[in-house]
Each structure stands twice: as structure tokens, then as C-alpha cells.
Amino acid sequence: MYDHIMVGVDGSEASERAARYALELASRVDASVTALHVVEGRALDLAAGSDEETELRRERAAVLAGIEKIADEVGHPVADELATGDPATQLTDHASEADLVVVGRQGLSGVKRRLLGGVTEQVLHHSETPVLVVPDAAQSFAADRLLLPTDGSENAELALPHAAELARIDDGTVDVLNVVDLTDAGGAFDAGGLRPKFVERLKERGEEAVQQVADALRAEYAEVNVRTAVAQTATAGAAAEIETYVEENAVDAVVMGSHGRGNLKRTLLGSVASKVLRSVDVPVLVAVRDER
């Protein structure tokens, strides 16, 4: 399902890691790759008509040359593209030409803590193409163990084909996880605690949610190995529980669905996915409903 992969590059180590990941993935699924680098319009305006403009363009061309070097190391070709304007806007616009967009979690505008970076954040909120965010800790492509969190909504359905596609590369396994967040269910100020029967019902709903997704995976992608799990948390929150699951089960990547354009806030599974994107040390693929 990935015939054309686009990766945003800006000369940072984060974007170089994303490019390597994209190229390694592309080599496994026989996809073409385009590395897009955007020269900000403001920088060109300030340097217009001077030697600085020439130098700026030379430096930016060097960014693409660095990606070509990575492509040679991976052994998979890459097409270069240089655009001018706002990086997030240009990458989002060009994303419509691809089946998957790959970006680093922290670009040149990032600071030394776990942030997505301004460009990555905007692409996630506006792209109609699935986005794969590669964190600093990801050294190379791997898909032996994939995690597909579900909250019982239809959003998990968006992630099914992507989880299956990645799992089939190396005969990997998809873990379908539901987190029962007792604080969220009972409210932060529930001093009396939740009744055991209510907690049991929450667990049962969680089991039903993961089983429904697992059944859909097995029905559509019979060759994919599927496991199910329900975790419970009373203090940490769903995102933290997902992070713990990733660490304890050697998960290689997380695949999640996003809300469609009908959601005016364009949130990604509420605050849970937003936190997961910032916290886990494995790539996260955010699937979207194709409305093109």
C-alpha cells in the first residue's frame, strides 16, 4: 500500500534518522522515496539579490546531498525536491502526492526535550496522508512487534491496514491494546473509589474492544499474527500505560488512528495520542481517513 513515501528533511539529525527509516522501509516494500527540503521564504527574501542568497541555496542543496549519501548506504534510490515557502505548508501540500509521510520528531526548531517540533506538529494536524513520526531513539527500521492501541472507537479501524502492512514485512505480530483508565472513567475527584462491579464492566468493554479489532484484522489479513491485551491504570493515565507496554514488550512501532476532518479541533485520539507521540521511543504511525 506504500508505493510512494515522502520524507521531510531539514539538515537536522532528527530528519536524517527519519530519512534513513523511510529509505529502509521503502526498500522492504519496493516504494519510491522523495526527500523534500523547504527553504523558508523569509530567509530568501532577506538575502534576495546578494551573495547570501547563493550561499543559502548552496547550503540547502547540501542537505539533499546528505540524504543521497544515506540512500547510497541503504542501497535504495531517493528523489530530491527543493521547495520554497513555509515548511509545514509545503510538506503538507506535497504529502498529497505520497502514500506515507515520514518526519522526525524533533527538527531544527526543537529544543532539548521531548517535543514534536513545530513543523511535525502542523503536518500531523493538517495532512490527509498518514504520517510516521520517527523519534531520536529509532536507529533503523523494524516491525517484528507492532502495537495498535484502541479506545473502542472507529479510529482503530483506520490503523488496521497500516499495522497489517508493516507486520507482513517480517512476519511480525500486532498487539491490540486497550487501556482501562480508572481515573478518566471515575473522575479525578472520585474520593470514594470505583465499585468493583463497575471496574469489571470497564475491563469487559476493554476485552470486547480489543477482540473486535483483532477479529477484524484476522478476517481481512489472515496471515498476520495478532495478540490482545487489556491494561489497567488508576494514576498514570492511558498514554503512560502505552509507553510502559512499549518498553516492557519490545514494541518496534505504534500504529494509531486519528480523527477525521469532521473534528474541528483536529485532535489525535484526544490527548492520549498527542502524549504518546511525544513520549514513546519508537516510531508512531498516525493513520487518517482518506478524504481525497
PDB file of C-alpha atoms in Angstrom:
ATOM      1  CA  MET A   1       0.000   0.000   0.000  1.00  0.00           C
ATOM      2  CA  TYR A   2       3.057   2.242   0.126  1.00  0.00           C
ATOM      3  CA  ASP A   3       4.084   2.974  -3.443  1.00  0.00           C
ATOM      4  CA  HIS A   4       5.468   6.445  -2.765  1.00  0.00           C
ATOM      5  CA  ILE A   5       6.951   7.657   0.528  1.00  0.00           C
ATOM      6  CA  MET A   6       7.817  11.294   1.193  1.00  0.00           C
ATOM      7  CA  VAL A   7      10.236  12.359   3.917  1.00  0.00           C
ATOM      8  CA  GLY A   8      10.706  15.904   5.161  1.00  0.00           C
ATOM      9  CA  VAL A   9      14.364  16.857   5.659  1.00  0.00           C
ATOM     10  CA  ASP A  10      15.905  19.978   7.176  1.00  0.00           C
ATOM     11  CA  GLY A  11      19.537  19.087   7.795  1.00  0.00           C
ATOM     12  CA  SER A  12      18.958  18.074  11.422  1.00  0.00           C
ATOM     13  CA  GLU A  13      19.977  14.727  12.865  1.00  0.00           C
ATOM     14  CA  ALA A  14      16.293  14.038  13.502  1.00  0.00           C
ATOM     15  CA  SER A  15      15.406  14.406   9.821  1.00  0.00           C
ATOM     16  CA  GLU A  16      18.382  12.285   8.782  1.00  0.00           C
ATOM     17  CA  ARG A  17      17.153   9.494  11.058  1.00  0.00           C
ATOM     18  CA  ALA A  18      13.692   9.869   9.545  1.00  0.00           C
ATOM     19  CA  ALA A  19      15.161   9.675   6.041  1.00  0.00           C
ATOM     20  CA  ARG A  20      17.107   6.516   6.855  1.00  0.00           C
ATOM     21  CA  TYR A  21      13.984   4.941   8.347  1.00  0.00           C
ATOM     22  CA  ALA A  22      11.919   5.908   5.299  1.00  0.00           C
ATOM     23  CA  LEU A  23      14.511   4.516   2.904  1.00  0.00           C
ATOM     24  CA  GLU A  24      14.849   1.246   4.812  1.00  0.00           C
ATOM     25  CA  LEU A  25      11.064   0.853   4.863  1.00  0.00           C
ATOM     26  CA  ALA A  26      10.846   1.701   1.165  1.00  0.00           C
ATOM     27  CA  SER A  27      13.498  -0.868   0.319  1.00  0.00           C
ATOM     28  CA  ARG A  28      11.409  -3.553   2.019  1.00  0.00           C
ATOM     29  CA  VAL A  29       8.146  -2.684   0.258  1.00  0.00           C
ATOM     30  CA  ASP A  30       9.645  -1.573  -3.078  1.00  0.00           C
ATOM     31  CA  ALA A  31       8.398   2.010  -2.779  1.00  0.00           C
ATOM     32  CA  SER A  32       9.815   5.185  -4.293  1.00  0.00           C
ATOM     33  CA  VAL A  33      11.065   7.891  -1.916  1.00  0.00           C
ATOM     34  CA  THR A  34      11.127  11.668  -2.289  1.00  0.00           C
ATOM     35  CA  ALA A  35      13.151  13.794   0.130  1.00  0.00           C
ATOM     36  CA  LEU A  36      11.568  17.239   0.368  1.00  0.00           C
ATOM     37  CA  HIS A  37      13.518  20.168   1.752  1.00  0.00           C
ATOM     38  CA  VAL A  38      11.897  23.576   2.099  1.00  0.00           C
ATOM     39  CA  VAL A  39      13.811  26.853   2.053  1.00  0.00           C
ATOM     40  CA  GLU A  40      11.807  29.314   4.136  1.00  0.00           C
ATOM     41  CA  GLY A  41      10.541  32.218   2.071  1.00  0.00           C
ATOM     42  CA  ARG A  42      11.563  34.736   4.749  1.00  0.00           C
ATOM     43  CA  ALA A  43      15.192  33.666   4.564  1.00  0.00           C
ATOM     44  CA  LEU A  44      15.276  34.098   0.796  1.00  0.00           C
ATOM     45  CA  ASP A  45      13.551  37.477   0.992  1.00  0.00           C
ATOM     46  CA  LEU A  46      16.134  38.783   3.435  1.00  0.00           C
ATOM     47  CA  ALA A  47      19.002  37.508   1.303  1.00  0.00           C
ATOM     48  CA  ALA A  48      17.478  38.316  -2.092  1.00  0.00           C
ATOM     49  CA  GLY A  49      19.915  39.627  -4.662  1.00  0.00           C
ATOM     50  CA  SER A  50      23.009  39.091  -2.518  1.00  0.00           C
ATOM     51  CA  ASP A  51      25.784  36.585  -2.163  1.00  0.00           C
ATOM     52  CA  GLU A  52      23.918  35.332   0.901  1.00  0.00           C
ATOM     53  CA  GLU A  53      21.132  34.041  -1.315  1.00  0.00           C
ATOM     54  CA  THR A  54      23.584  31.984  -3.347  1.00  0.00           C
ATOM     55  CA  GLU A  55      25.186  30.645  -0.188  1.00  0.00           C
ATOM     56  CA  LEU A  56      21.799  29.860   1.324  1.00  0.00           C
ATOM     57  CA  ARG A  57      20.760  27.853  -1.702  1.00  0.00           C
ATOM     58  CA  ARG A  58      24.128  26.069  -1.674  1.00  0.00           C
ATOM     59  CA  GLU A  59      23.700  25.108   1.971  1.00  0.00           C
ATOM     60  CA  ARG A  60      20.196  23.848   1.395  1.00  0.00           C
ATOM     61  CA  ALA A  61      21.317  21.801  -1.606  1.00  0.00           C
ATOM     62  CA  ALA A  62      23.894  20.224   0.695  1.00  0.00           C
ATOM     63  CA  VAL A  63      21.031  18.991   2.869  1.00  0.00           C
ATOM     64  CA  LEU A  64      19.685  16.945  -0.014  1.00  0.00           C
ATOM     65  CA  ALA A  65      23.175  15.732  -0.853  1.00  0.00           C
ATOM     66  CA  GLY A  66      23.397  14.353   2.683  1.00  0.00           C
ATOM     67  CA  ILE A  67      20.171  12.425   2.150  1.00  0.00           C
ATOM     68  CA  GLU A  68      21.505  11.000  -1.110  1.00  0.00           C
ATOM     69  CA  LYS A  69      24.506   9.722   0.843  1.00  0.00           C
ATOM     70  CA  ILE A  70      22.169   7.922   3.252  1.00  0.00           C
ATOM     71  CA  ALA A  71      20.300   6.468   0.266  1.00  0.00           C
ATOM     72  CA  ASP A  72      23.578   5.078  -1.061  1.00  0.00           C
ATOM     73  CA  GLU A  73      24.278   3.494   2.316  1.00  0.00           C
ATOM     74  CA  VAL A  74      20.827   1.913   2.444  1.00  0.00           C
ATOM     75  CA  GLY A  75      21.006   0.876  -1.193  1.00  0.00           C
ATOM     76  CA  HIS A  76      17.705   2.429  -2.222  1.00  0.00           C
ATOM     77  CA  PRO A  77      17.239   5.400  -4.584  1.00  0.00           C
ATOM     78  CA  VAL A  78      15.803   8.725  -3.485  1.00  0.00           C
ATOM     79  CA  ALA A  79      14.443  11.633  -5.481  1.00  0.00           C
ATOM     80  CA  ASP A  80      15.341  15.148  -4.315  1.00  0.00           C
ATOM     81  CA  GLU A  81      12.942  18.063  -4.231  1.00  0.00           C
ATOM     82  CA  LEU A  82      13.630  21.608  -3.094  1.00  0.00           C
ATOM     83  CA  ALA A  83      10.704  23.919  -2.362  1.00  0.00           C
ATOM     84  CA  THR A  84      10.332  27.489  -1.115  1.00  0.00           C
ATOM     85  CA  GLY A  85       7.855  28.784   1.451  1.00  0.00           C
ATOM     86  CA  ASP A  86       6.542  27.731   4.840  1.00  0.00           C
ATOM     87  CA  PRO A  87       7.970  24.240   5.654  1.00  0.00           C
ATOM     88  CA  ALA A  88       4.826  22.834   7.251  1.00  0.00           C
ATOM     89  CA  THR A  89       2.561  24.136   4.485  1.00  0.00           C
ATOM     90  CA  GLN A  90       4.816  22.889   1.714  1.00  0.00           C
ATOM     91  CA  LEU A  91       5.236  19.460   3.270  1.00  0.00           C
ATOM     92  CA  THR A  92       1.509  19.127   3.864  1.00  0.00           C
ATOM     93  CA  ASP A  93       0.744  20.188   0.276  1.00  0.00           C
ATOM     94  CA  HIS A  94       3.302  17.785  -1.171  1.00  0.00           C
ATOM     95  CA  ALA A  95       2.041  14.998   1.099  1.00  0.00           C
ATOM     96  CA  SER A  96      -0.966  14.554  -1.167  1.00  0.00           C
ATOM     97  CA  GLU A  97       1.401  13.082  -3.743  1.00  0.00           C
ATOM     98  CA  ALA A  98       2.513  10.298  -1.379  1.00  0.00           C
ATOM     99  CA  ASP A  99       1.031   7.285   0.401  1.00  0.00           C
ATOM    100  CA  LEU A 100       3.016   7.941   3.573  1.00  0.00           C
ATOM    101  CA  VAL A 101       4.862  10.946   5.016  1.00  0.00           C
ATOM    102  CA  VAL A 102       7.840  10.367   7.315  1.00  0.00           C
ATOM    103  CA  VAL A 103       9.121  13.109   9.619  1.00  0.00           C
ATOM    104  CA  GLY A 104      11.465  13.345  12.577  1.00  0.00           C
ATOM    105  CA  ARG A 105      10.033  14.046  15.993  1.00  0.00           C
ATOM    106  CA  GLN A 106      12.410  16.905  16.610  1.00  0.00           C
ATOM    107  CA  GLY A 107      13.679  19.215  13.854  1.00  0.00           C
ATOM    108  CA  LEU A 108      15.827  22.322  13.811  1.00  0.00           C
ATOM    109  CA  SER A 109      13.185  24.291  15.677  1.00  0.00           C
ATOM    110  CA  GLY A 110      13.046  21.763  18.524  1.00  0.00           C
ATOM    111  CA  VAL A 111      14.586  22.144  21.968  1.00  0.00           C
ATOM    112  CA  LYS A 112      16.375  19.531  24.032  1.00  0.00           C
ATOM    113  CA  ARG A 113      13.298  17.884  25.476  1.00  0.00           C
ATOM    114  CA  ARG A 114      10.549  15.699  24.148  1.00  0.00           C
ATOM    115  CA  LEU A 115       8.655  17.897  21.740  1.00  0.00           C
ATOM    116  CA  LEU A 116       7.329  17.129  18.301  1.00  0.00           C
ATOM    117  CA  GLY A 117       8.705  20.299  16.766  1.00  0.00           C
ATOM    118  CA  GLY A 118       6.588  22.957  15.073  1.00  0.00           C
ATOM    119  CA  VAL A 119       6.694  21.548  11.545  1.00  0.00           C
ATOM    120  CA  THR A 120       5.926  17.966  12.604  1.00  0.00           C
ATOM    121  CA  GLU A 121       3.064  19.163  14.795  1.00  0.00           C
ATOM    122  CA  GLN A 122       1.446  21.112  11.966  1.00  0.00           C
ATOM    123  CA  VAL A 123       1.851  18.292   9.451  1.00  0.00           C
ATOM    124  CA  LEU A 124       0.173  15.891  11.883  1.00  0.00           C
ATOM    125  CA  HIS A 125      -2.762  18.245  12.303  1.00  0.00           C
ATOM    126  CA  HIS A 126      -3.320  19.039   8.635  1.00  0.00           C
ATOM    127  CA  SER A 127      -2.066  16.170   6.477  1.00  0.00           C
ATOM    128  CA  GLU A 128      -4.598  13.958   4.741  1.00  0.00           C
ATOM    129  CA  THR A 129      -1.849  11.403   4.207  1.00  0.00           C
ATOM    130  CA  PRO A 130      -0.724   9.034   7.005  1.00  0.00           C
ATOM    131  CA  VAL A 131       2.233  10.424   8.955  1.00  0.00           C
ATOM    132  CA  LEU A 132       5.003   8.353  10.526  1.00  0.00           C
ATOM    133  CA  VAL A 133       6.941  10.163  13.255  1.00  0.00           C
ATOM    134  CA  VAL A 134      10.450   8.853  13.924  1.00  0.00           C
ATOM    135  CA  PRO A 135      11.971   9.652  17.365  1.00  0.00           C
ATOM    136  CA  ASP A 136      15.629  10.160  18.189  1.00  0.00           C
ATOM    137  CA  ALA A 137      15.965   6.648  19.635  1.00  0.00           C
ATOM    138  CA  ALA A 138      14.942   4.895  16.400  1.00  0.00           C
ATOM    139  CA  GLN A 139      18.122   3.741  14.682  1.00  0.00           C
ATOM    140  CA  SER A 140      16.729   1.543  11.906  1.00  0.00           C
ATOM    141  CA  PHE A 141      13.507   0.087  10.536  1.00  0.00           C
ATOM    142  CA  ALA A 142      11.978  -2.821  12.458  1.00  0.00           C
ATOM    143  CA  ALA A 143       8.482  -4.297  12.516  1.00  0.00           C
ATOM    144  CA  ASP A 144       8.658  -7.541  14.455  1.00  0.00           C
ATOM    145  CA  ARG A 145       6.271  -6.271  17.132  1.00  0.00           C
ATOM    146  CA  LEU A 146       3.668  -3.586  16.465  1.00  0.00           C
ATOM    147  CA  LEU A 147       1.258  -2.009  18.909  1.00  0.00           C
ATOM    148  CA  LEU A 148      -2.222  -0.909  17.902  1.00  0.00           C
ATOM    149  CA  PRO A 149      -3.973   0.885  20.795  1.00  0.00           C
ATOM    150  CA  THR A 150      -7.743   1.081  20.652  1.00  0.00           C
ATOM    151  CA  ASP A 151     -10.192   3.058  22.732  1.00  0.00           C
ATOM    152  CA  GLY A 152     -13.184   1.223  21.338  1.00  0.00           C
ATOM    153  CA  SER A 153     -13.920   3.882  18.716  1.00  0.00           C
ATOM    154  CA  GLU A 154     -13.799   3.563  14.948  1.00  0.00           C
ATOM    155  CA  ASN A 155     -10.413   5.258  14.877  1.00  0.00           C
ATOM    156  CA  ALA A 156      -8.653   1.925  15.353  1.00  0.00           C
ATOM    157  CA  GLU A 157     -10.151   0.838  12.027  1.00  0.00           C
ATOM    158  CA  LEU A 158      -8.051   3.472  10.270  1.00  0.00           C
ATOM    159  CA  ALA A 159      -4.895   1.863  11.609  1.00  0.00           C
ATOM    160  CA  LEU A 160      -5.713  -1.753  10.656  1.00  0.00           C
ATOM    161  CA  PRO A 161      -4.303  -1.798   7.099  1.00  0.00           C
ATOM    162  CA  HIS A 162      -1.151   0.036   8.177  1.00  0.00           C
ATOM    163  CA  ALA A 163      -0.489  -2.324  11.076  1.00  0.00           C
ATOM    164  CA  ALA A 164      -1.071  -5.306   8.779  1.00  0.00           C
ATOM    165  CA  GLU A 165       1.155  -3.897   6.034  1.00  0.00           C
ATOM    166  CA  LEU A 166       4.055  -3.350   8.411  1.00  0.00           C
ATOM    167  CA  ALA A 167       3.588  -6.703  10.140  1.00  0.00           C
ATOM    168  CA  ARG A 168       3.685  -8.624   6.860  1.00  0.00           C
ATOM    169  CA  ILE A 169       7.160  -7.292   6.025  1.00  0.00           C
ATOM    170  CA  ASP A 170       8.929  -9.560   8.536  1.00  0.00           C
ATOM    171  CA  ASP A 171       6.082 -11.819   9.620  1.00  0.00           C
ATOM    172  CA  GLY A 172       5.624  -9.649  12.672  1.00  0.00           C
ATOM    173  CA  THR A 173       2.966  -9.539  15.370  1.00  0.00           C
ATOM    174  CA  VAL A 174       0.311  -6.912  16.040  1.00  0.00           C
ATOM    175  CA  ASP A 175      -0.575  -6.368  19.691  1.00  0.00           C
ATOM    176  CA  VAL A 176      -4.030  -4.821  20.109  1.00  0.00           C
ATOM    177  CA  LEU A 177      -4.181  -2.951  23.414  1.00  0.00           C
ATOM    178  CA  ASN A 178      -6.930  -1.270  25.372  1.00  0.00           C
ATOM    179  CA  VAL A 179      -6.118   0.738  28.491  1.00  0.00           C
ATOM    180  CA  VAL A 180      -8.756   0.953  31.198  1.00  0.00           C
ATOM    181  CA  ASP A 181      -8.119   4.358  32.753  1.00  0.00           C
ATOM    182  CA  LEU A 182      -9.945   4.310  36.087  1.00  0.00           C
ATOM    183  CA  THR A 183      -9.255   7.979  36.806  1.00  0.00           C
ATOM    184  CA  ASP A 184     -10.722   9.004  33.469  1.00  0.00           C
ATOM    185  CA  ALA A 185     -13.726   6.731  33.967  1.00  0.00           C
ATOM    186  CA  GLY A 186     -14.463   7.781  37.548  1.00  0.00           C
ATOM    187  CA  GLY A 187     -13.297  11.368  37.522  1.00  0.00           C
ATOM    188  CA  ALA A 188     -10.290  12.869  39.214  1.00  0.00           C
ATOM    189  CA  PHE A 189     -12.272  13.781  42.336  1.00  0.00           C
ATOM    190  CA  ASP A 190     -13.928  10.417  42.962  1.00  0.00           C
ATOM    191  CA  ALA A 191     -12.866  10.161  46.611  1.00  0.00           C
ATOM    192  CA  GLY A 192     -14.864   7.031  47.266  1.00  0.00           C
ATOM    193  CA  GLY A 193     -13.234   4.993  44.522  1.00  0.00           C
ATOM    194  CA  LEU A 194     -14.958   2.928  41.863  1.00  0.00           C
ATOM    195  CA  ARG A 195     -17.149  -0.026  42.687  1.00  0.00           C
ATOM    196  CA  PRO A 196     -15.654  -3.428  41.779  1.00  0.00           C
ATOM    197  CA  LYS A 197     -18.576  -4.280  39.501  1.00  0.00           C
ATOM    198  CA  PHE A 198     -18.089  -1.038  37.567  1.00  0.00           C
ATOM    199  CA  VAL A 199     -14.367  -1.731  37.167  1.00  0.00           C
ATOM    200  CA  GLU A 200     -15.194  -5.230  35.964  1.00  0.00           C
ATOM    201  CA  ARG A 201     -17.555  -3.810  33.342  1.00  0.00           C
ATOM    202  CA  LEU A 202     -14.809  -1.471  32.145  1.00  0.00           C
ATOM    203  CA  LYS A 203     -12.467  -4.412  31.746  1.00  0.00           C
ATOM    204  CA  GLU A 204     -15.123  -6.360  29.865  1.00  0.00           C
ATOM    205  CA  ARG A 205     -15.605  -3.434  27.483  1.00  0.00           C
ATOM    206  CA  GLY A 206     -11.863  -3.317  27.010  1.00  0.00           C
ATOM    207  CA  GLU A 207     -11.792  -7.015  26.163  1.00  0.00           C
ATOM    208  CA  GLU A 208     -14.627  -6.520  23.707  1.00  0.00           C
ATOM    209  CA  ALA A 209     -12.814  -3.591  22.087  1.00  0.00           C
ATOM    210  CA  VAL A 210      -9.539  -5.457  21.530  1.00  0.00           C
ATOM    211  CA  GLN A 211     -11.334  -8.602  20.394  1.00  0.00           C
ATOM    212  CA  GLN A 212     -13.334  -6.648  17.837  1.00  0.00           C
ATOM    213  CA  VAL A 213     -10.176  -5.146  16.350  1.00  0.00           C
ATOM    214  CA  ALA A 214      -8.364  -8.494  16.486  1.00  0.00           C
ATOM    215  CA  ASP A 215     -11.240 -10.223  14.699  1.00  0.00           C
ATOM    216  CA  ALA A 216     -11.255  -7.531  12.003  1.00  0.00           C
ATOM    217  CA  LEU A 217      -7.510  -7.976  11.494  1.00  0.00           C
ATOM    218  CA  ARG A 218      -7.740 -11.745  11.257  1.00  0.00           C
ATOM    219  CA  ALA A 219     -10.692 -11.570   8.880  1.00  0.00           C
ATOM    220  CA  GLU A 220      -9.048  -9.125   6.482  1.00  0.00           C
ATOM    221  CA  TYR A 221      -5.397 -10.117   6.923  1.00  0.00           C
ATOM    222  CA  ALA A 222      -5.383 -13.812   7.814  1.00  0.00           C
ATOM    223  CA  GLU A 223      -1.596 -14.110   7.619  1.00  0.00           C
ATOM    224  CA  VAL A 224      -0.975 -11.508  10.341  1.00  0.00           C
ATOM    225  CA  ASN A 225      -0.182 -12.689  13.875  1.00  0.00           C
ATOM    226  CA  VAL A 226      -2.423 -10.956  16.421  1.00  0.00           C
ATOM    227  CA  ARG A 227      -2.316 -10.720  20.198  1.00  0.00           C
ATOM    228  CA  THR A 228      -4.663  -8.869  22.536  1.00  0.00           C
ATOM    229  CA  ALA A 229      -4.125  -7.208  25.884  1.00  0.00           C
ATOM    230  CA  VAL A 230      -6.067  -5.074  28.350  1.00  0.00           C
ATOM    231  CA  ALA A 231      -4.134  -2.947  30.825  1.00  0.00           C
ATOM    232  CA  GLN A 232      -5.462  -1.027  33.800  1.00  0.00           C
ATOM    233  CA  THR A 233      -4.224   2.203  35.338  1.00  0.00           C
ATOM    234  CA  ALA A 234      -5.505   4.309  38.204  1.00  0.00           C
ATOM    235  CA  THR A 235      -2.883   7.035  38.317  1.00  0.00           C
ATOM    236  CA  ALA A 236      -0.522   7.093  35.329  1.00  0.00           C
ATOM    237  CA  GLY A 237      -3.039   7.619  32.536  1.00  0.00           C
ATOM    238  CA  ALA A 238      -3.548   5.786  29.239  1.00  0.00           C
ATOM    239  CA  ALA A 239      -0.586   7.324  27.418  1.00  0.00           C
ATOM    240  CA  ALA A 240       1.843   6.396  30.186  1.00  0.00           C
ATOM    241  CA  GLU A 241       0.464   2.858  30.229  1.00  0.00           C
ATOM    242  CA  ILE A 242       1.008   2.602  26.478  1.00  0.00           C
ATOM    243  CA  GLU A 243       4.580   3.794  26.944  1.00  0.00           C
ATOM    244  CA  THR A 244       5.132   1.156  29.619  1.00  0.00           C
ATOM    245  CA  TYR A 245       3.704  -1.543  27.351  1.00  0.00           C
ATOM    246  CA  VAL A 246       6.049  -0.463  24.553  1.00  0.00           C
ATOM    247  CA  GLU A 247       9.071  -0.716  26.842  1.00  0.00           C
ATOM    248  CA  GLU A 248       8.143  -3.997  28.529  1.00  0.00           C
ATOM    249  CA  ASN A 249       7.152  -5.828  25.339  1.00  0.00           C
ATOM    250  CA  ALA A 250       9.924  -4.698  22.975  1.00  0.00           C
ATOM    251  CA  VAL A 251       7.454  -2.983  20.646  1.00  0.00           C
ATOM    252  CA  ASP A 252       9.065  -1.705  17.426  1.00  0.00           C
ATOM    253  CA  ALA A 253       6.381   0.792  16.375  1.00  0.00           C
ATOM    254  CA  VAL A 254       2.963   2.107  17.365  1.00  0.00           C
ATOM    255  CA  VAL A 255       0.137   2.474  14.846  1.00  0.00           C
ATOM    256  CA  MET A 256      -2.807   4.710  15.775  1.00  0.00           C
ATOM    257  CA  GLY A 257      -5.825   6.182  14.063  1.00  0.00           C
ATOM    258  CA  SER A 258      -6.680   9.887  14.039  1.00  0.00           C
ATOM    259  CA  HIS A 259      -9.950  11.721  13.994  1.00  0.00           C
ATOM    260  CA  GLY A 260     -11.150  12.806  10.572  1.00  0.00           C
ATOM    261  CA  ARG A 261     -11.635  16.285   9.214  1.00  0.00           C
ATOM    262  CA  GLY A 262     -15.095  16.431  10.783  1.00  0.00           C
ATOM    263  CA  ASN A 263     -13.426  17.019  14.140  1.00  0.00           C
ATOM    264  CA  LEU A 264     -12.934  20.795  14.240  1.00  0.00           C
ATOM    265  CA  LYS A 265     -10.054  20.604  16.715  1.00  0.00           C
ATOM    266  CA  ARG A 266      -8.287  18.009  14.559  1.00  0.00           C
ATOM    267  CA  THR A 267      -7.213  16.152  17.695  1.00  0.00           C
ATOM    268  CA  LEU A 268      -5.453  12.795  17.532  1.00  0.00           C
ATOM    269  CA  LEU A 269      -7.433  10.397  19.720  1.00  0.00           C
ATOM    270  CA  GLY A 270      -7.761  13.230  22.198  1.00  0.00           C
ATOM    271  CA  SER A 271      -4.805  13.925  24.441  1.00  0.00           C
ATOM    272  CA  VAL A 272      -3.700  10.273  24.540  1.00  0.00           C
ATOM    273  CA  ALA A 273      -2.159  10.105  21.079  1.00  0.00           C
ATOM    274  CA  SER A 274      -0.617  13.529  21.482  1.00  0.00           C
ATOM    275  CA  LYS A 275       1.170  12.321  24.623  1.00  0.00           C
ATOM    276  CA  VAL A 276       2.157   9.013  23.029  1.00  0.00           C
ATOM    277  CA  LEU A 277       3.719  10.817  20.081  1.00  0.00           C
ATOM    278  CA  ARG A 278       5.860  12.830  22.462  1.00  0.00           C
ATOM    279  CA  SER A 279       6.829  10.107  24.908  1.00  0.00           C
ATOM    280  CA  VAL A 280       7.492   6.728  23.309  1.00  0.00           C
ATOM    281  CA  ASP A 281      10.933   5.980  21.923  1.00  0.00           C
ATOM    282  CA  VAL A 282       9.664   4.082  18.883  1.00  0.00           C
ATOM    283  CA  PRO A 283       8.158   5.351  15.623  1.00  0.00           C
ATOM    284  CA  VAL A 284       4.446   6.186  15.683  1.00  0.00           C
ATOM    285  CA  LEU A 285       2.344   5.979  12.532  1.00  0.00           C
ATOM    286  CA  VAL A 286      -0.791   8.128  12.639  1.00  0.00           C
ATOM    287  CA  ALA A 287      -3.378   6.924  10.140  1.00  0.00           C
ATOM    288  CA  VAL A 288      -6.035   9.256   8.747  1.00  0.00           C
ATOM    289  CA  ARG A 289      -9.253   8.737   6.862  1.00  0.00           C
ATOM    290  CA  ASP A 290      -8.587   9.281   3.168  1.00  0.00           C
ATOM    291  CA  GLU A 291     -10.972  12.054   2.089  1.00  0.00           C
ATOM    292  CA  ARG A 292      -9.206  12.936  -1.135  1.00  0.00           C
TER     293      ARG A 292
END
